[in-house]
Amino acid sequence: MKRFRRHVHESQRDRLKQELFQFTKTVEHGFPHQPSALGYSASLQLMAIGTRSGAIKLYGAPGVEFMGLHDENAAVTQVFFMPHQVELVTLLDDNSLHMWTLRGHKGLSELLEIGRFMLTGPPGAPPSVTRVTAVLAHSSGELLLLGTEGGHVFIVEVPGFRELEERNISLDQVTSCVPDDYIGRRNLEHVEALQESPMNSNQVAIGYGRGLIVIWDLEQHLAIRHILPTQQLESMWWTEDGSSILSSHSDGSYCCWTLGAEGEYEEDEKSDIPYGHFPCKAIMKIVKLPTAGGPPFLLFSGGMPRASYGDRHCITVIHSKTQVAFDFTSRIIDFFVIRHGPHLTGEPSALVVLVEEELVVIDLQTEGWPVIQAPYLVPLHSSAITCSHHVSAIPLKLWERIIAAGLLQNTHYSKKPWPITGGQNLALDPPQRDLLLTGHEDGTVRFWDASGVCLNPLFKLSTASVFHADADPNDNMSQSAEGEWPPFRKVGCFDPYSDDPRLGIQKIHLCKYSGYLTVAGTAGQILMLELNDEASEQTVEAKIVDLLQGQEGFRWKGHTQLDVREEPVLFPPGFQPFTVVQCQPPAVVTALTLHSEWKLVAFGTSHGFGVYDYLQKKSVLVKCTLNPSDQLAMEGPLSRVKSIKKSLRQSFRRIRRSRVSLRKHQISSTAKIQEANARLEAELAEMELAPVQRKIEARSSDDSFTGLIRTLYFADTFLSDSSHNSPSLWAGTNGGCVFAYILFLPPLERRADDAVTAQPAKEIQLMHRAPVVGIVVLDGQGAPLPEPLEMAHDLARSPDMHGSHHLLVISEEQFKVFTLPKVSTKMKLKVTAVDGSRVRRVGVAWFGSSRTEGYGESGLVFLTNQGDVHVLSLPHVKIQVRHPCIRREDVSGIASCVFTKQGHGFYLISPSEFERFSLSTRYLVEPRCLVEAPIHSVASNQHKPMPKVTSSTHRSSQDTEDAESAARHVMEHALLNDEKVLQEIQKSLEGDQGSFPQNNVKSAVA
């Protein structure tokens, strides 16, 4: 009977788990890592970005995002939208072409791959014959023109990827219509560019690497014009009225060729080198767009003087008498111009530039051509991210004050709305306002709106102005000097260089109820800041805290502290510092917590921890945890290099000595071997280990950094006796030790005058000395204690102070529950002993039921060094779910993970991107969007017969359905594109490898 009841209870619990927990990777925030291609559809108003790792991402209006992943681990080199359709084509550097479509499913659009194709030449033909170097998506929406390295142009029908052999353009056909003296002097090389005539869709311009441009008639299958430039061709542009072709060249020049009416051409003007006289770099791309009744816009990338400005990444815009060379922060990938008006062919309105580290959009209609602030694709890594902190459910008043302060920082941006507006965002409005704070290497803290799909920047805080730091000589480079030539203007915010590495932010803690913020840095500095709506000029008070407490025999070998400015500093509206606590020695701050109700901040380094009263601006507690034998804690990051070299040298010496001794003393006696085996068996018998556990050796107290503070925790609980609760501070170290202090706070009316005192109460030493990574106190009902000021704002129930409280200590190896105030062990859950993993990140979350409104459970979420996320029940400390989340090799991703109070999480999948995941069934932040086909394509496709579906050219309908179903459940980023993941994705996305079109193309050469 008991067994039956237990079975019923377990089945009920399993159903409840399904209502509470669900693991999903939902969306990627930030800028794609290593972008390699850019495309744009004027009819869909969608932008596509391809990356070196094989990802393809589509962006439209804010919230409209799609992501696809090629099975091949190859870079995307080109992206093209099919005109007036919802299909696009990608070219990879393995020479494969892929067709993607936006297909509707249950009222939403999904990005699916529907075909792939690769040109293959005849046996014995060199690879250059079919190596694709240029792609043209024909305006009919039915043809792809593929220019190759061998100089041939293949014509392929889409979406079936059927080669039209009779329409291919061979190199011999082209050379037969070119003067013999031109062919005799040079090889035409590869096809560099393909352009369709804007006036006659049957005419295309073929540009070859050596400079030749041939205008080919697809209907008559012959060349009707040819242009003979003398310089190597980089790009070309057919003007909108069809009267001329612009060509740009490798020497930094461009030419405008007027097309005659009878098959002749004349050079409109001589070769123009915009930044000439001295050798210039190539103009990689050129665009010329007309305006209504005014001079045209001319835009080109490159062309800078090679000797003086060869390292600049520039796009020049010329309109009338205005010329600006926009100087970008990294290498230019590609650019396009957005035009509004009838059929999107009106005035040029915005220039969209994709560079390696960011996306920049420039308003071409506003005087001065200002930058338009992006609602997405913001470079999170404009300075390297060093830490992150998430705050859920921000009160409206604080939210509005942060936004108001941020708007004052953005006055230099254009007032025009975001110009890329394709698709419909069907996601519901976020139920709450969430903030993600990122600390950066340059001493800045950035505030992001993490409520929805788009990670919008709200406010930027800089701490550098508080200190005397090395001045950056490039600070004034953004403003061009009067009369400077070229007329540079620096644009973009990517700036990976830090004035002073000591400024780097290591820890952040924000109280959403009081508006107090504390940040800690690399050189032992802790700043207390408060939100102020007005600018203020004030002196920041500095307080030195000696964590060594006068211990002798130690000498700090690391970096020096930052010097706080003694003179008043003008701080803009926003978070303004009012006090700085400086730890001595100035080591990296490793733990930080804030209790705004008690007006206390606690901090820890590798030498100890302290408590600071920021109301009275005085120190409350200082505790040195330094082990006398721990010399590494006295060394900074620079001196540790010497220690590593020394230890490596000693290790190699020991290995050599051991090899020599083994050669000298080889043991051949079987008796000694049997004796050793018997001794080993006896030791194993004494261990008496459980079958699923293995013994974890206790760490030596002599290990390095045992006194390093890993976690700090304020709690109002029972520490002295079971009838009187009192404020307390808990500190966990790297050596498995927990310190508990009782804090004596004066009454509220005397809080500003009477001192806060601290008294040591408890000290716990874990047996295995594993690092303590988290501490949580549970109330009488087993619920975690609420946050400071949460009860005062009626946002949390009062904790149960009648039942006995429990202390949950989370180490890297196990979870251990102690009773309070006796601190006796009640239960524990081993992690490392079971599967060898170690706890790296931990957080408390609330999981609401997806079926029963109002029901929910508190849980402990943790991430291991294996990349698995777990949910632990409270207070029973039992694992509820476990899911693989991050690759175990991705150490930086695991270290960057941060959990939210709602069971979500963020981690860095690259220096510039956060992956967002959820363990909860309630409210998933994921793109929900719809893209409808343009009206033009519906009308044009009514008379077009659908291609016959065969096993050799298309997937079967069943395979397509299976692929769609799998694609809806598989969302893996391209950075995880190793062989194992590729195999898994390939199995789920394709039922039969042979179902994709792999047409063998015969050589176009006669």
Short mmCIF file of N, CA, C and O in Angstrom, two decimals, residues 893-958:
data_model
loop_
_atom_site.label_atom_id
_atom_site.label_comp_id
_atom_site.label_asym_id
_atom_site.label_seq_id
_atom_site.Cartn_x
_atom_site.Cartn_y
_atom_site.Cartn_z
N GLY A 893 31.85 31.07 -21.48
CA GLY A 893 30.39 31.09 -21.46
C GLY A 893 29.85 30.67 -20.11
O GLY A 893 28.91 31.27 -19.58
N ILE A 894 30.43 29.62 -19.52
CA ILE A 894 30.00 29.15 -18.20
C ILE A 894 30.28 30.23 -17.15
O ILE A 894 29.45 30.50 -16.27
N ALA A 895 31.43 30.86 -17.24
CA ALA A 895 31.79 31.88 -16.25
C ALA A 895 30.91 33.12 -16.36
O ALA A 895 30.74 33.84 -15.37
N SER A 896 30.34 33.39 -17.53
CA SER A 896 29.56 34.61 -17.73
C SER A 896 28.08 34.43 -17.42
O SER A 896 27.32 35.41 -17.48
N CYS A 897 27.65 33.23 -17.07
CA CYS A 897 26.22 32.95 -16.90
C CYS A 897 25.65 33.73 -15.70
O CYS A 897 26.28 33.85 -14.65
N VAL A 898 24.45 34.27 -15.89
CA VAL A 898 23.74 34.96 -14.83
C VAL A 898 22.28 34.51 -14.88
O VAL A 898 21.70 34.38 -15.96
N PHE A 899 21.70 34.23 -13.70
CA PHE A 899 20.32 33.77 -13.61
C PHE A 899 19.41 34.92 -13.20
O PHE A 899 19.84 35.88 -12.54
N THR A 900 18.13 34.81 -13.59
CA THR A 900 17.14 35.81 -13.20
C THR A 900 16.22 35.22 -12.14
O THR A 900 16.22 34.01 -11.89
N LYS A 901 15.40 36.07 -11.54
CA LYS A 901 14.47 35.64 -10.48
C LYS A 901 13.30 34.85 -11.05
O LYS A 901 12.56 34.22 -10.30
N GLN A 902 13.12 34.87 -12.38
CA GLN A 902 12.00 34.16 -13.01
C GLN A 902 12.43 32.85 -13.68
O GLN A 902 11.68 32.30 -14.47
N GLY A 903 13.64 32.38 -13.39
CA GLY A 903 14.06 31.11 -13.95
C GLY A 903 14.63 31.21 -15.35
O GLY A 903 14.70 30.21 -16.06
N HIS A 904 15.01 32.41 -15.76
CA HIS A 904 15.68 32.59 -17.05
C HIS A 904 17.18 32.75 -16.80
O HIS A 904 17.64 32.85 -15.65
N GLY A 905 17.94 32.80 -17.88
CA GLY A 905 19.38 32.97 -17.74
C GLY A 905 19.99 33.56 -18.99
O GLY A 905 19.40 33.53 -20.08
N PHE A 906 21.17 34.15 -18.82
CA PHE A 906 21.94 34.71 -19.92
C PHE A 906 23.37 34.19 -19.83
O PHE A 906 23.90 34.04 -18.72
N TYR A 907 23.99 33.92 -20.97
CA TYR A 907 25.42 33.64 -20.98
C TYR A 907 25.99 34.07 -22.32
O TYR A 907 25.28 34.15 -23.33
N LEU A 908 27.28 34.40 -22.32
CA LEU A 908 27.94 34.88 -23.53
C LEU A 908 28.29 33.71 -24.44
O LEU A 908 29.02 32.81 -24.04
N ILE A 909 27.77 33.73 -25.66
CA ILE A 909 28.16 32.72 -26.64
C ILE A 909 29.30 33.23 -27.51
O ILE A 909 29.88 32.48 -28.30
N SER A 910 29.60 34.51 -27.39
CA SER A 910 30.74 35.13 -28.05
C SER A 910 31.02 36.42 -27.30
O SER A 910 30.25 36.81 -26.42
N PRO A 911 32.11 37.11 -27.60
CA PRO A 911 32.35 38.37 -26.89
C PRO A 911 31.26 39.41 -27.09
O PRO A 911 31.16 40.35 -26.31
N SER A 912 30.41 39.24 -28.12
CA SER A 912 29.42 40.26 -28.46
C SER A 912 27.98 39.79 -28.37
O SER A 912 27.07 40.54 -28.72
N GLU A 913 27.73 38.56 -27.90
CA GLU A 913 26.37 38.02 -27.92
C GLU A 913 26.03 37.29 -26.62
O GLU A 913 26.83 36.50 -26.11
N PHE A 914 24.83 37.56 -26.13
CA PHE A 914 24.24 36.80 -25.04
C PHE A 914 23.23 35.81 -25.62
O PHE A 914 22.41 36.18 -26.47
N GLU A 915 23.30 34.58 -25.15
CA GLU A 915 22.24 33.61 -25.41
C GLU A 915 21.29 33.65 -24.23
O GLU A 915 21.71 33.62 -23.07
N ARG A 916 20.00 33.72 -24.51
CA ARG A 916 18.99 33.74 -23.46
C ARG A 916 18.31 32.38 -23.41
O ARG A 916 17.94 31.83 -24.45
N PHE A 917 18.14 31.84 -22.21
CA PHE A 917 17.46 30.56 -22.06
C PHE A 917 16.47 30.65 -20.91
O PHE A 917 16.53 31.56 -20.07
N SER A 918 15.56 29.70 -20.87
CA SER A 918 14.53 29.69 -19.83
C SER A 918 14.37 28.28 -19.30
O SER A 918 14.43 27.30 -20.06
N LEU A 919 14.19 28.18 -18.00
CA LEU A 919 13.87 26.90 -17.36
C LEU A 919 12.43 26.89 -16.88
O LEU A 919 12.00 25.92 -16.25
N SER A 920 11.69 27.94 -17.16
CA SER A 920 10.32 28.08 -16.67
C SER A 920 9.33 27.95 -17.81
O SER A 920 9.64 28.26 -18.97
N THR A 921 8.13 27.52 -17.48
CA THR A 921 7.06 27.42 -18.49
C THR A 921 6.32 28.73 -18.65
O THR A 921 5.53 28.88 -19.58
N ARG A 922 6.55 29.68 -17.75
CA ARG A 922 5.82 30.94 -17.78
C ARG A 922 6.60 32.00 -18.55
O ARG A 922 7.77 32.25 -18.27
N TYR A 923 5.95 32.62 -19.49
CA TYR A 923 6.44 33.76 -20.25
C TYR A 923 7.84 33.56 -20.83
O TYR A 923 8.84 33.84 -20.18
N LEU A 924 7.86 33.09 -22.06
CA LEU A 924 9.12 32.95 -22.77
C LEU A 924 9.38 34.21 -23.59
O LEU A 924 8.52 34.67 -24.34
N VAL A 925 10.58 34.76 -23.44
CA VAL A 925 10.98 35.92 -24.25
C VAL A 925 11.59 35.37 -25.53
O VAL A 925 12.76 35.00 -25.57
N GLU A 926 10.81 35.29 -26.59
CA GLU A 926 11.28 34.75 -27.85
C GLU A 926 10.59 35.47 -29.00
O GLU A 926 9.50 36.02 -28.83
N PRO A 927 11.24 35.53 -30.18
CA PRO A 927 10.62 36.22 -31.31
C PRO A 927 9.34 35.51 -31.76
O PRO A 927 9.31 34.29 -31.91
N ARG A 928 8.31 36.30 -31.94
CA ARG A 928 7.04 35.81 -32.51
C ARG A 928 6.65 36.84 -33.57
O ARG A 928 6.15 37.91 -33.25
N CYS A 929 6.92 36.49 -34.82
CA CYS A 929 6.76 37.50 -35.87
C CYS A 929 6.24 36.87 -37.15
O CYS A 929 6.32 35.64 -37.34
N LEU A 930 5.72 37.73 -38.01
CA LEU A 930 5.13 37.29 -39.27
C LEU A 930 5.63 38.18 -40.39
O LEU A 930 5.64 39.41 -40.27
N VAL A 931 6.06 37.54 -41.48
CA VAL A 931 6.46 38.25 -42.70
C VAL A 931 5.59 37.73 -43.83
O VAL A 931 5.59 36.53 -44.12
N GLU A 932 4.86 38.63 -44.46
CA GLU A 932 3.99 38.25 -45.56
C GLU A 932 4.66 38.56 -46.89
O GLU A 932 5.43 39.52 -47.01
N ALA A 933 4.36 37.73 -47.88
CA ALA A 933 4.95 37.92 -49.21
C ALA A 933 4.44 39.21 -49.81
O ALA A 933 3.28 39.59 -49.62
N PRO A 934 5.30 39.94 -50.55
CA PRO A 934 4.84 41.18 -51.20
C PRO A 934 3.72 40.91 -52.19
O PRO A 934 3.62 39.82 -52.76
N ILE A 935 2.87 41.90 -52.38
CA ILE A 935 1.74 41.74 -53.30
C ILE A 935 2.24 41.43 -54.70
O ILE A 935 1.66 40.65 -55.43
N HIS A 936 3.38 42.02 -55.07
CA HIS A 936 3.95 41.81 -56.42
C HIS A 936 4.21 40.34 -56.66
O HIS A 936 3.92 39.82 -57.73
N SER A 937 4.73 39.64 -55.65
CA SER A 937 5.08 38.23 -55.85
C SER A 937 3.84 37.38 -55.94
O SER A 937 3.81 36.40 -56.68
N VAL A 938 2.76 37.72 -55.22
CA VAL A 938 1.52 36.95 -55.30
C VAL A 938 0.94 37.02 -56.69
O VAL A 938 0.53 36.04 -57.29
N ALA A 939 0.94 38.25 -57.23
CA ALA A 939 0.38 38.42 -58.57
C ALA A 939 1.22 37.73 -59.63
O ALA A 939 0.72 37.12 -60.55
N SER A 940 2.54 37.82 -59.50
CA SER A 940 3.42 37.26 -60.52
C SER A 940 3.49 35.75 -60.45
O SER A 940 3.82 35.11 -61.44
N ASN A 941 3.18 35.18 -59.30
CA ASN A 941 3.29 33.74 -59.16
C ASN A 941 1.99 33.01 -59.47
O ASN A 941 1.95 31.80 -59.46
N GLN A 942 0.90 33.75 -59.75
CA GLN A 942 -0.37 33.08 -60.00
C GLN A 942 -0.33 32.26 -61.27
O GLN A 942 -0.94 31.21 -61.36
N HIS A 943 0.40 32.74 -62.28
CA HIS A 943 0.43 32.05 -63.56
C HIS A 943 1.64 31.11 -63.67
O HIS A 943 1.75 30.39 -64.65
N LYS A 944 2.50 31.13 -62.68
CA LYS A 944 3.72 30.32 -62.78
C LYS A 944 3.46 28.93 -62.24
O LYS A 944 3.04 28.78 -61.09
N PRO A 945 3.65 27.88 -63.02
CA PRO A 945 3.42 26.52 -62.51
C PRO A 945 4.44 26.16 -61.45
O PRO A 945 5.59 26.57 -61.51
N MET A 946 4.00 25.41 -60.47
CA MET A 946 4.92 24.96 -59.43
C MET A 946 5.84 23.90 -59.99
O MET A 946 5.42 23.05 -60.79
N PRO A 947 7.10 23.90 -59.63
CA PRO A 947 8.02 22.87 -60.11
C PRO A 947 7.58 21.49 -59.65
O PRO A 947 7.05 21.32 -58.55
N LYS A 948 7.80 20.54 -60.51
CA LYS A 948 7.45 19.17 -60.16
C LYS A 948 8.37 18.67 -59.06
O LYS A 948 9.58 18.80 -59.14
N VAL A 949 7.78 18.09 -58.02
CA VAL A 949 8.55 17.63 -56.88
C VAL A 949 9.03 16.21 -57.15
O VAL A 949 8.22 15.31 -57.33
N THR A 950 10.33 16.03 -57.22
CA THR A 950 10.91 14.71 -57.42
C THR A 950 11.96 14.49 -56.36
O THR A 950 12.48 15.42 -55.76
N SER A 951 12.32 13.23 -56.19
CA SER A 951 13.30 12.90 -55.15
C SER A 951 14.67 13.45 -55.48
O SER A 951 15.51 13.64 -54.61
N SER A 952 14.95 13.74 -56.76
CA SER A 952 16.28 14.21 -57.13
C SER A 952 16.43 15.72 -57.02
O SER A 952 17.54 16.22 -57.04
N THR A 953 15.33 16.43 -56.95
CA THR A 953 15.45 17.89 -56.92
C THR A 953 14.88 18.51 -55.66
O THR A 953 15.22 19.63 -55.33
N HIS A 954 13.99 17.84 -54.98
CA HIS A 954 13.37 18.43 -53.79
C HIS A 954 13.26 17.38 -52.70
O HIS A 954 13.31 16.17 -52.96
N ARG A 955 13.02 17.85 -51.50
CA ARG A 955 12.67 16.94 -50.42
C ARG A 955 11.25 16.44 -50.68
O ARG A 955 10.42 17.10 -51.28
N SER A 956 10.97 15.26 -50.21
CA SER A 956 9.59 14.78 -50.25
C SER A 956 8.77 15.61 -49.28
O SER A 956 9.28 16.26 -48.38
N SER A 957 7.43 15.59 -49.48
CA SER A 957 6.58 16.39 -48.59
C SER A 957 6.69 15.93 -47.16
O SER A 957 6.65 16.73 -46.22
N GLN A 958 6.84 14.62 -46.97
CA GLN A 958 6.98 14.13 -45.60
C GLN A 958 8.29 14.60 -44.99
O GLN A 958 8.35 14.99 -43.82
#
